[in-house]
PDB file of C-alpha atoms and ligand atoms in Angstrom:
ATOM      1  CA  MET A   1      -8.762  15.288 -16.744  1.00 97.00           C
ATOM      2  CA  LYS A   2      -5.232  14.096 -16.223  1.00 98.00           C
ATOM      3  CA  ILE A   3      -4.712  10.368 -15.685  1.00 98.00           C
ATOM      4  CA  LEU A   4      -2.307   9.617 -12.841  1.00 98.00           C
ATOM      5  CA  ASP A   5      -0.275   6.844 -14.373  1.00 98.00           C
ATOM      6  CA  GLY A   6       1.065   4.618 -11.611  1.00 98.00           C
ATOM      7  CA  ARG A   7       2.791   2.278 -14.046  1.00 97.00           C
ATOM      8  CA  THR A   8       5.053   5.008 -15.414  1.00 98.00           C
ATOM      9  CA  VAL A   9       5.815   6.375 -11.956  1.00 98.00           C
ATOM     10  CA  ALA A  10       6.520   2.846 -10.707  1.00 97.00           C
ATOM     11  CA  ALA A  11       8.927   2.188 -13.584  1.00 97.00           C
ATOM     12  CA  GLU A  12      10.815   5.405 -12.782  1.00 97.00           C
ATOM     13  CA  ARG A  13      10.937   4.680  -9.059  1.00 97.00           C
ATOM     14  CA  ARG A  14      12.155   1.124  -9.660  1.00 97.00           C
ATOM     15  CA  VAL A  15      15.163   2.464 -11.554  1.00 97.00           C
ATOM     16  CA  GLU A  16      15.938   4.856  -8.686  1.00 97.00           C
ATOM     17  CA  TRP A  17      15.623   2.165  -6.026  1.00 97.00           C
ATOM     18  CA  ARG A  18      17.659  -0.234  -8.112  1.00 97.00           C
ATOM     19  CA  GLU A  19      20.499   2.291  -8.123  1.00 98.00           C
ATOM     20  CA  ARG A  20      20.319   2.497  -4.327  1.00 97.00           C
ATOM     21  CA  ALA A  21      20.234  -1.296  -4.062  1.00 96.00           C
ATOM     22  CA  GLU A  22      23.295  -1.507  -6.294  1.00 96.00           C
ATOM     23  CA  ALA A  23      25.097   1.061  -4.164  1.00 95.00           C
ATOM     24  CA  LEU A  24      24.426  -1.158  -1.137  1.00 95.00           C
ATOM     25  CA  GLY A  25      25.615  -4.141  -3.139  1.00 94.00           C
ATOM     26  CA  GLU A  26      28.975  -2.412  -3.570  1.00 94.00           C
ATOM     27  CA  LYS A  27      29.225  -2.396   0.231  1.00 93.00           C
ATOM     28  CA  GLY A  28      28.428  -6.100   0.317  1.00 93.00           C
ATOM     29  CA  ILE A  29      24.772  -5.704   1.350  1.00 95.00           C
ATOM     30  CA  VAL A  30      22.114  -7.326  -0.837  1.00 96.00           C
ATOM     31  CA  PRO A  31      18.658  -6.085   0.187  1.00 97.00           C
ATOM     32  CA  ALA A  32      16.674  -9.231   0.947  1.00 98.00           C
ATOM     33  CA  LEU A  33      12.945  -9.748   1.327  1.00 98.00           C
ATOM     34  CA  ARG A  34      10.991 -12.808   2.386  1.00 98.00           C
ATOM     35  CA  PHE A  35       7.207 -13.113   2.182  1.00 98.00           C
ATOM     36  CA  VAL A  36       5.526 -15.923   4.049  1.00 97.00           C
ATOM     37  CA  ARG A  37       2.833 -17.569   1.940  1.00 96.00           C
ATOM     38  CA  PHE A  38       0.497 -20.266   3.135  1.00 96.00           C
ATOM     39  CA  GLU A  39       0.332 -23.439   1.105  1.00 91.00           C
ATOM     40  CA  GLY A  40      -2.912 -23.583  -0.857  1.00 84.00           C
ATOM     41  CA  ALA A  41      -3.826 -19.921  -0.253  1.00 83.00           C
ATOM     42  CA  GLN A  42      -4.930 -17.812  -3.228  1.00 82.00           C
ATOM     43  CA  ASP A  43      -2.903 -14.638  -3.521  1.00 83.00           C
ATOM     44  CA  GLY A  44      -4.502 -13.207  -6.668  1.00 80.00           C
ATOM     45  CA  GLY A  45      -1.083 -12.996  -8.339  1.00 86.00           C
ATOM     46  CA  TYR A  46       0.306 -10.750  -5.585  1.00 91.00           C
ATOM     47  CA  GLY A  47       3.272 -13.054  -4.934  1.00 93.00           C
ATOM     48  CA  ARG A  48       4.208 -12.919  -8.606  1.00 94.00           C
ATOM     49  CA  SER A  49       3.951  -9.109  -8.613  1.00 94.00           C
ATOM     50  CA  ILE A  50       6.249  -8.934  -5.586  1.00 96.00           C
ATOM     51  CA  LEU A  51       8.855 -11.099  -7.294  1.00 97.00           C
ATOM     52  CA  ARG A  52       8.658  -9.038 -10.506  1.00 96.00           C
ATOM     53  CA  ALA A  53       9.090  -5.762  -8.615  1.00 97.00           C
ATOM     54  CA  ALA A  54      12.005  -7.301  -6.699  1.00 98.00           C
ATOM     55  CA  GLY A  55      13.683  -8.391  -9.921  1.00 97.00           C
ATOM     56  CA  GLU A  56      13.383  -4.865 -11.307  1.00 97.00           C
ATOM     57  CA  THR A  57      14.776  -3.214  -8.185  1.00 97.00           C
ATOM     58  CA  GLY A  58      17.641  -5.594  -7.458  1.00 97.00           C
ATOM     59  CA  VAL A  59      16.063  -6.964  -4.289  1.00 98.00           C
ATOM     60  CA  ASP A  60      16.643 -10.622  -3.446  1.00 98.00           C
ATOM     61  CA  ALA A  61      13.053 -11.763  -2.814  1.00 98.00           C
ATOM     62  CA  GLN A  62      11.580 -15.166  -2.106  1.00 97.00           C
ATOM     63  CA  LEU A  63       8.155 -16.461  -1.170  1.00 97.00           C
ATOM     64  CA  VAL A  64       8.477 -18.918   1.685  1.00 97.00           C
ATOM     65  CA  ASP A  65       5.670 -21.472   1.632  1.00 96.00           C
ATOM     66  CA  VAL A  66       4.483 -22.702   5.011  1.00 97.00           C
ATOM     67  CA  GLU A  67       1.794 -25.111   6.115  1.00 96.00           C
ATOM     68  CA  PRO A  68      -1.410 -23.426   7.297  1.00 94.00           C
ATOM     69  CA  SER A  69      -0.656 -23.286  11.005  1.00 95.00           C
ATOM     70  CA  THR A  70       0.178 -20.306  13.215  1.00 97.00           C
ATOM     71  CA  ASP A  71       2.931 -22.243  15.014  1.00 97.00           C
ATOM     72  CA  ALA A  72       4.616 -23.359  11.795  1.00 97.00           C
ATOM     73  CA  ALA A  73       4.567 -19.822  10.441  1.00 97.00           C
ATOM     74  CA  LEU A  74       5.831 -18.414  13.754  1.00 98.00           C
ATOM     75  CA  ARG A  75       8.865 -20.701  13.592  1.00 98.00           C
ATOM     76  CA  VAL A  76       9.662 -19.541  10.041  1.00 98.00           C
ATOM     77  CA  ILE A  77       9.120 -15.862  10.858  1.00 98.00           C
ATOM     78  CA  GLY A  78      11.209 -16.194  14.034  1.00 98.00           C
ATOM     79  CA  ASP A  79      14.143 -17.614  12.070  1.00 98.00           C
ATOM     80  CA  LEU A  80      13.891 -14.897   9.399  1.00 98.00           C
ATOM     81  CA  ALA A  81      13.549 -12.190  12.067  1.00 98.00           C
ATOM     82  CA  ASP A  82      16.837 -13.390  13.613  1.00 97.00           C
ATOM     83  CA  ASP A  83      18.653 -13.625  10.275  1.00 97.00           C
ATOM     84  CA  ASP A  84      20.770 -10.479   9.761  1.00 95.00           C
ATOM     85  CA  ALA A  85      20.936 -11.125   6.008  1.00 96.00           C
ATOM     86  CA  ILE A  86      17.142 -10.642   5.721  1.00 98.00           C
ATOM     87  CA  HIS A  87      16.013  -7.010   5.784  1.00 98.00           C
ATOM     88  CA  GLY A  88      12.293  -7.196   5.022  1.00 98.00           C
ATOM     89  CA  LEU A  89       9.568  -9.602   6.095  1.00 98.00           C
ATOM     90  CA  GLY A  90       5.943  -9.791   5.000  1.00 98.00           C
ATOM     91  CA  ILE A  91       2.934 -12.074   5.079  1.00 97.00           C
ATOM     92  CA  ILE A  92       0.714 -12.718   2.070  1.00 96.00           C
ATOM     93  CA  THR A  93      -2.880 -12.090   3.150  1.00 93.00           C
ATOM     94  CA  PRO A  94      -5.597 -13.179   3.543  1.00 91.00           C
ATOM     95  CA  VAL A  95      -4.279 -16.022   5.651  1.00 94.00           C
ATOM     96  CA  PRO A  96      -6.160 -19.344   5.967  1.00 94.00           C
ATOM     97  CA  ALA A  97      -8.897 -19.727   8.574  1.00 93.00           C
ATOM     98  CA  GLY A  98      -7.437 -20.581  11.962  1.00 94.00           C
ATOM     99  CA  VAL A  99      -4.162 -18.747  11.391  1.00 96.00           C
ATOM    100  CA  ASP A 100      -3.743 -15.712  13.644  1.00 96.00           C
ATOM    101  CA  VAL A 101      -2.307 -13.009  11.390  1.00 95.00           C
ATOM    102  CA  ASN A 102      -1.894 -10.549  14.262  1.00 95.00           C
ATOM    103  CA  GLU A 103       0.248 -13.027  16.189  1.00 97.00           C
ATOM    104  CA  LEU A 104       2.393 -13.556  13.099  1.00 98.00           C
ATOM    105  CA  ALA A 105       2.723  -9.838  12.419  1.00 97.00           C
ATOM    106  CA  ALA A 106       3.753  -9.276  16.049  1.00 98.00           C
ATOM    107  CA  ALA A 107       6.732 -11.566  15.440  1.00 98.00           C
ATOM    108  CA  ILE A 108       8.089  -9.243  12.736  1.00 98.00           C
ATOM    109  CA  PRO A 109      10.478  -6.663  14.235  1.00 96.00           C
ATOM    110  CA  PRO A 110       9.501  -3.065  13.262  1.00 95.00           C
ATOM    111  CA  ALA A 111      12.847  -2.624  11.459  1.00 96.00           C
ATOM    112  CA  LYS A 112      11.911  -5.474   9.084  1.00 97.00           C
ATOM    113  CA  ASP A 113       8.156  -4.805   8.938  1.00 98.00           C
ATOM    114  CA  ILE A 114       8.239  -3.401   5.402  1.00 98.00           C
ATOM    115  CA  ASP A 115       4.435  -3.619   4.964  1.00 98.00           C
ATOM    116  CA  GLY A 116       3.580  -2.114   8.337  1.00 98.00           C
ATOM    117  CA  ALA A 117       1.743  -5.269   9.388  1.00 97.00           C
ATOM    118  CA  SER A 118       2.297  -5.322  13.139  1.00 97.00           C
ATOM    119  CA  SER A 119       0.505  -3.348  15.804  1.00 97.00           C
ATOM    120  CA  ALA A 120       3.963  -2.158  16.930  1.00 97.00           C
ATOM    121  CA  SER A 121       4.492  -0.545  13.496  1.00 98.00           C
ATOM    122  CA  ALA A 122       0.961   0.877  13.566  1.00 98.00           C
ATOM    123  CA  GLY A 123       1.645   2.337  17.009  1.00 97.00           C
ATOM    124  CA  ARG A 124       4.916   3.836  15.844  1.00 97.00           C
ATOM    125  CA  LEU A 125       3.143   5.402  12.859  1.00 97.00           C
ATOM    126  CA  PHE A 126       0.487   6.801  15.190  1.00 97.00           C
ATOM    127  CA  ALA A 127       3.142   8.149  17.546  1.00 96.00           C
ATOM    128  CA  GLY A 128       5.151   9.727  14.731  1.00 93.00           C
ATOM    129  CA  LEU A 129       8.124   7.426  15.341  1.00 94.00           C
ATOM    130  CA  PRO A 130      10.163   5.969  12.461  1.00 93.00           C
ATOM    131  CA  SER A 131       8.212   3.062  11.014  1.00 95.00           C
ATOM    132  CA  PHE A 132       7.029   1.529   7.796  1.00 97.00           C
ATOM    133  CA  ALA A 133       3.395   2.277   6.973  1.00 98.00           C
ATOM    134  CA  PRO A 134       1.436  -0.277   4.934  1.00 98.00           C
ATOM    135  CA  ALA A 135       2.786  -0.064   1.386  1.00 98.00           C
ATOM    136  CA  THR A 136      -0.528   0.795  -0.300  1.00 98.00           C
ATOM    137  CA  ALA A 137      -1.067   3.803   1.933  1.00 98.00           C
ATOM    138  CA  GLN A 138       2.484   4.962   1.202  1.00 98.00           C
ATOM    139  CA  ALA A 139       1.913   4.367  -2.513  1.00 98.00           C
ATOM    140  CA  VAL A 140      -0.957   6.874  -2.553  1.00 98.00           C
ATOM    141  CA  ILE A 141       1.353   9.544  -1.155  1.00 98.00           C
ATOM    142  CA  THR A 142       4.113   8.595  -3.623  1.00 98.00           C
ATOM    143  CA  LEU A 143       1.664   8.949  -6.519  1.00 98.00           C
ATOM    144  CA  CYS A 144       0.563  12.396  -5.292  1.00 98.00           C
ATOM    145  CA  ASP A 145       4.178  13.508  -4.905  1.00 98.00           C
ATOM    146  CA  ALA A 146       5.098  12.245  -8.363  1.00 98.00           C
ATOM    147  CA  TYR A 147       2.440  14.533  -9.844  1.00 98.00           C
ATOM    148  CA  ASP A 148       3.213  17.463  -7.510  1.00 98.00           C
ATOM    149  CA  ILE A 149      -0.245  17.278  -5.989  1.00 98.00           C
ATOM    150  CA  GLU A 150      -0.310  19.692  -3.090  1.00 97.00           C
ATOM    151  CA  LEU A 151      -1.430  18.063   0.154  1.00 98.00           C
ATOM    152  CA  GLU A 152      -0.730  20.726   2.744  1.00 98.00           C
ATOM    153  CA  GLY A 153      -3.863  22.623   3.699  1.00 98.00           C
ATOM    154  CA  ARG A 154      -6.006  20.625   1.289  1.00 98.00           C
ATOM    155  CA  HIS A 155      -9.090  18.723   2.323  1.00 98.00           C
ATOM    156  CA  ALA A 156      -8.470  15.009   1.842  1.00 98.00           C
ATOM    157  CA  VAL A 157     -11.376  12.604   2.142  1.00 99.00           C
ATOM    158  CA  VAL A 158     -10.472   8.931   2.580  1.00 99.00           C
ATOM    159  CA  VAL A 159     -13.331   6.496   2.021  1.00 99.00           C
ATOM    160  CA  GLY A 160     -12.530   3.283   3.900  1.00 98.00           C
ATOM    161  CA  ARG A 161     -11.012   2.849   7.361  1.00 98.00           C
ATOM    162  CA  SER A 162      -9.210  -0.468   7.162  1.00 97.00           C
ATOM    163  CA  ARG A 163      -6.025  -1.231   9.031  1.00 96.00           C
ATOM    164  CA  VAL A 164      -4.120  -1.642   5.735  1.00 96.00           C
ATOM    165  CA  VAL A 165      -5.321   1.315   3.671  1.00 98.00           C
ATOM    166  CA  GLY A 166      -7.761   3.882   5.061  1.00 98.00           C
ATOM    167  CA  LYS A 167      -6.472   4.445   8.602  1.00 98.00           C
ATOM    168  CA  PRO A 168      -2.735   4.553   7.830  1.00 98.00           C
ATOM    169  CA  LEU A 169      -3.374   6.723   4.765  1.00 98.00           C
ATOM    170  CA  ALA A 170      -5.318   9.184   6.905  1.00 98.00           C
ATOM    171  CA  LEU A 171      -2.324   9.402   9.266  1.00 98.00           C
ATOM    172  CA  LEU A 172       0.137   9.877   6.394  1.00 98.00           C
ATOM    173  CA  LEU A 173      -2.044  12.636   4.919  1.00 98.00           C
ATOM    174  CA  LEU A 174      -2.302  14.284   8.326  1.00 98.00           C
ATOM    175  CA  ASP A 175       1.455  14.094   8.582  1.00 97.00           C
ATOM    176  CA  ARG A 176       1.591  16.018   5.306  1.00 98.00           C
ATOM    177  CA  ASN A 177      -0.670  18.700   6.783  1.00 98.00           C
ATOM    178  CA  ALA A 178      -3.809  17.825   4.876  1.00 98.00           C
ATOM    179  CA  THR A 179      -7.135  18.237   6.657  1.00 98.00           C
ATOM    180  CA  VAL A 180      -8.496  14.720   6.721  1.00 98.00           C
ATOM    181  CA  THR A 181     -11.976  13.241   6.811  1.00 98.00           C
ATOM    182  CA  ILE A 182     -12.390   9.463   7.061  1.00 98.00           C
ATOM    183  CA  CYS A 183     -15.604   7.928   5.722  1.00 98.00           C
ATOM    184  CA  HIS A 184     -16.893   4.369   6.148  1.00 98.00           C
ATOM    185  CA  SER A 185     -19.969   2.221   5.709  1.00 98.00           C
ATOM    186  CA  ARG A 186     -21.895   4.081   8.432  1.00 98.00           C
ATOM    187  CA  THR A 187     -21.151   7.566   7.095  1.00 98.00           C
ATOM    188  CA  ALA A 188     -24.549   9.249   6.926  1.00 98.00           C
ATOM    189  CA  ASP A 189     -24.243  11.157   3.644  1.00 98.00           C
ATOM    190  CA  LEU A 190     -21.203   9.899   1.775  1.00 98.00           C
ATOM    191  CA  ALA A 191     -21.663  12.066  -1.322  1.00 98.00           C
ATOM    192  CA  ALA A 192     -21.903  15.217   0.812  1.00 98.00           C
ATOM    193  CA  GLU A 193     -18.582  14.324   2.447  1.00 98.00           C
ATOM    194  CA  THR A 194     -16.820  13.395  -0.785  1.00 98.00           C
ATOM    195  CA  ARG A 195     -18.043  16.566  -2.519  1.00 98.00           C
ATOM    196  CA  ALA A 196     -15.978  18.526  -0.008  1.00 98.00           C
ATOM    197  CA  ALA A 197     -12.747  16.796  -1.050  1.00 98.00           C
ATOM    198  CA  ASP A 198      -9.835  18.398  -2.857  1.00 98.00           C
ATOM    199  CA  LEU A 199      -8.275  14.938  -2.748  1.00 98.00           C
ATOM    200  CA  LEU A 200     -10.642  11.975  -2.715  1.00 98.00           C
ATOM    201  CA  VAL A 201      -9.255   8.494  -2.105  1.00 99.00           C
ATOM    202  CA  ALA A 202     -11.613   5.536  -2.376  1.00 98.00           C
ATOM    203  CA  ALA A 203     -10.527   2.271  -0.734  1.00 98.00           C
ATOM    204  CA  THR A 204     -13.633   0.232  -0.059  1.00 98.00           C
ATOM    205  CA  GLY A 205     -13.885  -2.642  -2.535  1.00 98.00           C
ATOM    206  CA  GLN A 206     -17.414  -1.476  -3.432  1.00 98.00           C
ATOM    207  CA  PRO A 207     -17.484  -1.160  -7.234  1.00 98.00           C
ATOM    208  CA  GLY A 208     -18.932   2.117  -8.498  1.00 97.00           C
ATOM    209  CA  LEU A 209     -19.521   3.537  -5.002  1.00 98.00           C
ATOM    210  CA  ILE A 210     -18.144   6.948  -5.958  1.00 98.00           C
ATOM    211  CA  ARG A 211     -19.907   8.716  -8.818  1.00 98.00           C
ATOM    212  CA  ALA A 212     -19.098  11.926 -10.647  1.00 98.00           C
ATOM    213  CA  SER A 213     -21.967  13.614  -8.785  1.00 98.00           C
ATOM    214  CA  GLY A 214     -20.052  13.024  -5.547  1.00 98.00           C
ATOM    215  CA  VAL A 215     -16.879  14.703  -6.806  1.00 98.00           C
ATOM    216  CA  ARG A 216     -16.011  18.347  -6.328  1.00 98.00           C
ATOM    217  CA  PRO A 217     -14.983  20.266  -9.471  1.00 98.00           C
ATOM    218  CA  ASP A 218     -11.197  20.107  -9.961  1.00 98.00           C
ATOM    219  CA  ALA A 219     -10.717  17.421  -7.328  1.00 98.00           C
ATOM    220  CA  VAL A 220      -8.016  14.769  -7.548  1.00 98.00           C
ATOM    221  CA  VAL A 221      -9.562  11.291  -7.338  1.00 98.00           C
ATOM    222  CA  ILE A 222      -7.576   8.170  -6.482  1.00 98.00           C
ATOM    223  CA  ASP A 223      -9.236   4.778  -6.794  1.00 98.00           C
ATOM    224  CA  VAL A 224      -7.527   2.156  -4.641  1.00 98.00           C
ATOM    225  CA  GLY A 225     -10.412  -0.316  -4.792  1.00 97.00           C
ATOM    226  CA  THR A 226      -9.881  -3.484  -6.768  1.00 95.00           C
ATOM    227  CA  THR A 227     -12.727  -5.965  -6.957  1.00 95.00           C
ATOM    228  CA  TYR A 228     -12.493  -8.986  -9.244  1.00 92.00           C
ATOM    229  CA  VAL A 229     -15.741  -9.755 -11.058  1.00 93.00           C
ATOM    230  CA  ASP A 230     -15.784 -12.295 -13.916  1.00 92.00           C
ATOM    231  CA  GLY A 231     -12.049 -11.869 -14.480  1.00 88.00           C
ATOM    232  CA  GLN A 232     -12.333  -8.083 -14.611  1.00 93.00           C
ATOM    233  CA  VAL A 233     -11.007  -5.599 -12.097  1.00 93.00           C
ATOM    234  CA  LEU A 234     -13.597  -3.085 -10.952  1.00 97.00           C
ATOM    235  CA  GLY A 235     -12.702   0.046  -9.016  1.00 98.00           C
ATOM    236  CA  ASP A 236     -14.653   1.937  -6.381  1.00 98.00           C
ATOM    237  CA  VAL A 237     -15.080   4.875  -8.750  1.00 98.00           C
ATOM    238  CA  ASP A 238     -17.631   4.955 -11.554  1.00 97.00           C
ATOM    239  CA  ALA A 239     -15.653   6.856 -14.200  1.00 96.00           C
ATOM    240  CA  ASP A 240     -18.788   7.830 -16.129  1.00 97.00           C
ATOM    241  CA  GLY A 241     -18.799  11.633 -16.418  1.00 97.00           C
ATOM    242  CA  LEU A 242     -15.777  11.964 -14.146  1.00 98.00           C
ATOM    243  CA  ASP A 243     -13.667  13.709 -16.777  1.00 97.00           C
ATOM    244  CA  GLU A 244     -16.135  16.618 -16.716  1.00 97.00           C
ATOM    245  CA  VAL A 245     -15.495  17.327 -13.029  1.00 98.00           C
ATOM    246  CA  ALA A 246     -12.199  15.920 -11.759  1.00 98.00           C
ATOM    247  CA  ALA A 247      -8.826  17.515 -12.453  1.00 98.00           C
ATOM    248  CA  ALA A 248      -6.985  14.211 -12.165  1.00 98.00           C
ATOM    249  CA  PHE A 249      -7.820  10.544 -11.708  1.00 98.00           C
ATOM    250  CA  ALA A 250      -5.842   7.469 -10.744  1.00 98.00           C
ATOM    251  CA  PRO A 251      -7.875   4.504 -11.987  1.00 98.00           C
ATOM    252  CA  ALA A 252      -8.075   1.185 -10.164  1.00 97.00           C
ATOM    253  CA  VAL A 253      -5.966  -0.485 -12.829  1.00 96.00           C
ATOM    254  CA  GLY A 254      -2.564   1.113 -13.455  1.00 95.00           C
ATOM    255  CA  GLY A 255      -2.933   3.626 -10.637  1.00 97.00           C
ATOM    256  CA  VAL A 256      -1.818   2.831  -7.102  1.00 97.00           C
ATOM    257  CA  GLY A 257      -1.355  -0.931  -7.633  1.00 94.00           C
ATOM    258  CA  PRO A 258       2.047  -0.923  -9.408  1.00 94.00           C
ATOM    259  CA  LEU A 259       3.335   1.530  -6.829  1.00 97.00           C
ATOM    260  CA  THR A 260       2.395  -0.726  -3.918  1.00 97.00           C
ATOM    261  CA  THR A 261       4.926  -3.409  -4.815  1.00 97.00           C
ATOM    262  CA  THR A 262       7.464  -0.726  -5.735  1.00 97.00           C
ATOM    263  CA  GLN A 263       6.972   0.775  -2.285  1.00 98.00           C
ATOM    264  CA  LEU A 264       7.620  -2.603  -0.678  1.00 98.00           C
ATOM    265  CA  MET A 265      10.981  -2.759  -2.466  1.00 98.00           C
ATOM    266  CA  ALA A 266      11.760   0.833  -1.487  1.00 98.00           C
ATOM    267  CA  ASN A 267      11.104  -0.154   2.116  1.00 98.00           C
ATOM    268  CA  VAL A 268      13.370  -3.206   1.868  1.00 98.00           C
ATOM    269  CA  VAL A 269      16.205  -1.101   0.458  1.00 98.00           C
ATOM    270  CA  THR A 270      15.606   1.474   3.203  1.00 97.00           C
ATOM    271  CA  ALA A 271      15.615  -1.279   5.840  1.00 97.00           C
ATOM    272  CA  ALA A 272      18.875  -2.609   4.441  1.00 97.00           C
ATOM    273  CA  SER A 273      20.353   0.903   4.618  1.00 95.00           C
ATOM    274  CA  ARG A 274      19.622   1.617   8.263  1.00 83.00           C
ATOM    275  CA  ASP A 275      18.236   0.371  11.496  1.00 49.00           C
ATOM    276  CA  LEU A 276      14.946   1.887  12.572  1.00 43.00           C
TER     277      LEU A 276
HETATM  278  P1  LIG B 301     -11.654  -3.726   3.832  1.00 56.95           P
HETATM  279  O1  LIG B 301     -12.795  -4.583   3.412  1.00 56.95           O
HETATM  280  O2  LIG B 301     -10.791  -4.151   4.957  1.00 56.95           O
HETATM  281  O3  LIG B 301     -12.217  -2.276   4.185  1.00 56.95           O
HETATM  282  C1  LIG B 301     -13.167  -1.662   3.389  1.00 56.95           C
HETATM  283  C2  LIG B 301     -13.531  -0.327   3.981  1.00 56.95           C
HETATM  284  O4  LIG B 301     -14.505   0.266   3.140  1.00 56.95           O
HETATM  285  C3  LIG B 301     -14.156  -0.429   5.365  1.00 56.95           C
HETATM  286  O5  LIG B 301     -13.632   0.558   6.213  1.00 56.95           O
HETATM  287  C4  LIG B 301     -15.635  -0.209   5.110  1.00 56.95           C
HETATM  288  O6  LIG B 301     -16.321   0.457   6.145  1.00 56.95           O
HETATM  289  C5  LIG B 301     -15.601   0.706   3.900  1.00 56.95           C
HETATM  290  N1  LIG B 301     -16.836   0.608   3.144  1.00 56.95           N
HETATM  291  C6  LIG B 301     -17.452  -0.520   2.708  1.00 56.95           C
HETATM  292  N2  LIG B 301     -18.615  -0.220   2.096  1.00 56.95           N
HETATM  293  C7  LIG B 301     -18.729   1.118   2.152  1.00 56.95           C
HETATM  294  C8  LIG B 301     -19.717   2.035   1.716  1.00 56.95           C
HETATM  295  N3  LIG B 301     -20.840   1.623   1.085  1.00 56.95           N
HETATM  296  N4  LIG B 301     -19.538   3.347   1.949  1.00 56.95           N
HETATM  297  C9  LIG B 301     -18.416   3.795   2.582  1.00 56.95           C
HETATM  298  N5  LIG B 301     -17.450   2.970   3.025  1.00 56.95           N
HETATM  299  C10 LIG B 301     -17.607   1.651   2.820  1.00 56.95           C
HETATM  300  O7  LIG B 301     -10.800  -3.496   2.519  1.00 56.95           O
HETATM  301  P2  LIG B 301      -9.271  -2.999   2.321  1.00 56.95           P
HETATM  302  O8  LIG B 301      -9.069  -1.686   2.964  1.00 56.95           O
HETATM  303  O9  LIG B 301      -8.350  -4.107   2.598  1.00 56.95           O
HETATM  304  O10 LIG B 301      -9.267  -2.783   0.761  1.00 56.95           O
HETATM  305  C11 LIG B 301     -10.105  -1.827   0.166  1.00 56.95           C
HETATM  306  C12 LIG B 301     -10.013  -1.954  -1.335  1.00 56.95           C
HETATM  307  O11 LIG B 301      -8.689  -1.637  -1.734  1.00 56.95           O
HETATM  308  C13 LIG B 301     -10.276  -3.380  -1.845  1.00 56.95           C
HETATM  309  O12 LIG B 301     -10.927  -3.305  -3.084  1.00 56.95           O
HETATM  310  C14 LIG B 301      -8.885  -3.957  -2.016  1.00 56.95           C
HETATM  311  O13 LIG B 301      -8.855  -4.977  -2.997  1.00 56.95           O
HETATM  312  C15 LIG B 301      -8.146  -2.730  -2.481  1.00 56.95           C
HETATM  313  N6  LIG B 301      -6.719  -2.780  -2.207  1.00 56.95           N
HETATM  314  C16 LIG B 301      -5.886  -2.422  -3.224  1.00 56.95           C
HETATM  315  C17 LIG B 301      -4.528  -2.436  -3.039  1.00 56.95           C
HETATM  316  C18 LIG B 301      -3.630  -1.985  -4.136  1.00 56.95           C
HETATM  317  O14 LIG B 301      -2.416  -2.086  -4.006  1.00 56.95           O
HETATM  318  N7  LIG B 301      -4.145  -1.417  -5.222  1.00 56.95           N
HETATM  319  C19 LIG B 301      -3.931  -2.927  -1.787  1.00 56.95           C
HETATM  320  C20 LIG B 301      -4.899  -3.161  -0.729  1.00 56.95           C
HETATM  321  C21 LIG B 301      -6.237  -3.106  -0.966  1.00 56.95           C
HETATM  322  P3  LIG B 301     -16.548  -0.208   7.611  1.00 56.95           P
HETATM  323  O15 LIG B 301     -15.228  -0.065   8.306  1.00 56.95           O
HETATM  324  O16 LIG B 301     -17.615   0.614   8.199  1.00 56.95           O
HETATM  325  O17 LIG B 301     -16.929  -1.638   7.360  1.00 56.95           O
END
């Protein structure tokens, strides 16, 4: 079973995107990203990962701390949305109780919505218009492409239907001419569905939900799930016996994760290169 190594792919992609950022720099454009972060909110190290990826890709990134109020954040986002020197805007989630993340996301113009957070971006993705999809969903496709995993005509099964991973990923896979099944917590016989998958992507946050017995021989399995238990990261896939069935596996750690932040930077550089 081949391990799909997201860290190596991310390192390669960061060099490529850095070159594009530098080319923009020669024209006087410095790709700039701002992420709104609420004071006191736990981000699980995500903010740090964003800054590291930005440093490696030549993107000027800052986390902008705001007090936990929708109005305060709206003022900050409004200013950044109007600032022509800022190309990408994101919000660190989850946001504190009482803050309306949808209202905040709606204030991000689609051209700067580099994590596909707003319903306008989601609608554009649905309609096949130029847009940024959520970075994690894009990262799954980037990982497949990096390993020349054929998507067209293949049966992809996505387990999880969230707004940030499952649903947009299903649309991106459809766009690549895969035949897509979406599973969720009410799916009647999950293993029967997953056993039909050429490409199986698990994004549920339920550790060990997918077992080798639910994997079709020679399938490609991508584990997006990351659940923190006692300082350890657990994926959705129980790797026990997996190497006897799967052709390839992207584990929860070192798989899609490093590519998510890389994808954010790619989107910022793209946003700085053109108007959507
Ligand atoms: P959500 O909690 O928003 O969604 C989870 C989805 O999984 C839901 O659609 C839910 O179904 C489904 N689900 C839950 N239990 C089961 C089950 N027993 N059988 C089948 N489906 C089930 O999570 P997210 O989409 O935000 O994240 C999913 C995982 O991916 C998490 O572990 C998260 O940490 C990780 N993640 C990783 C990222 C990365 O870059 N590596 C980035 C983003 C997320 P239903 O809709 O019916 O409730």
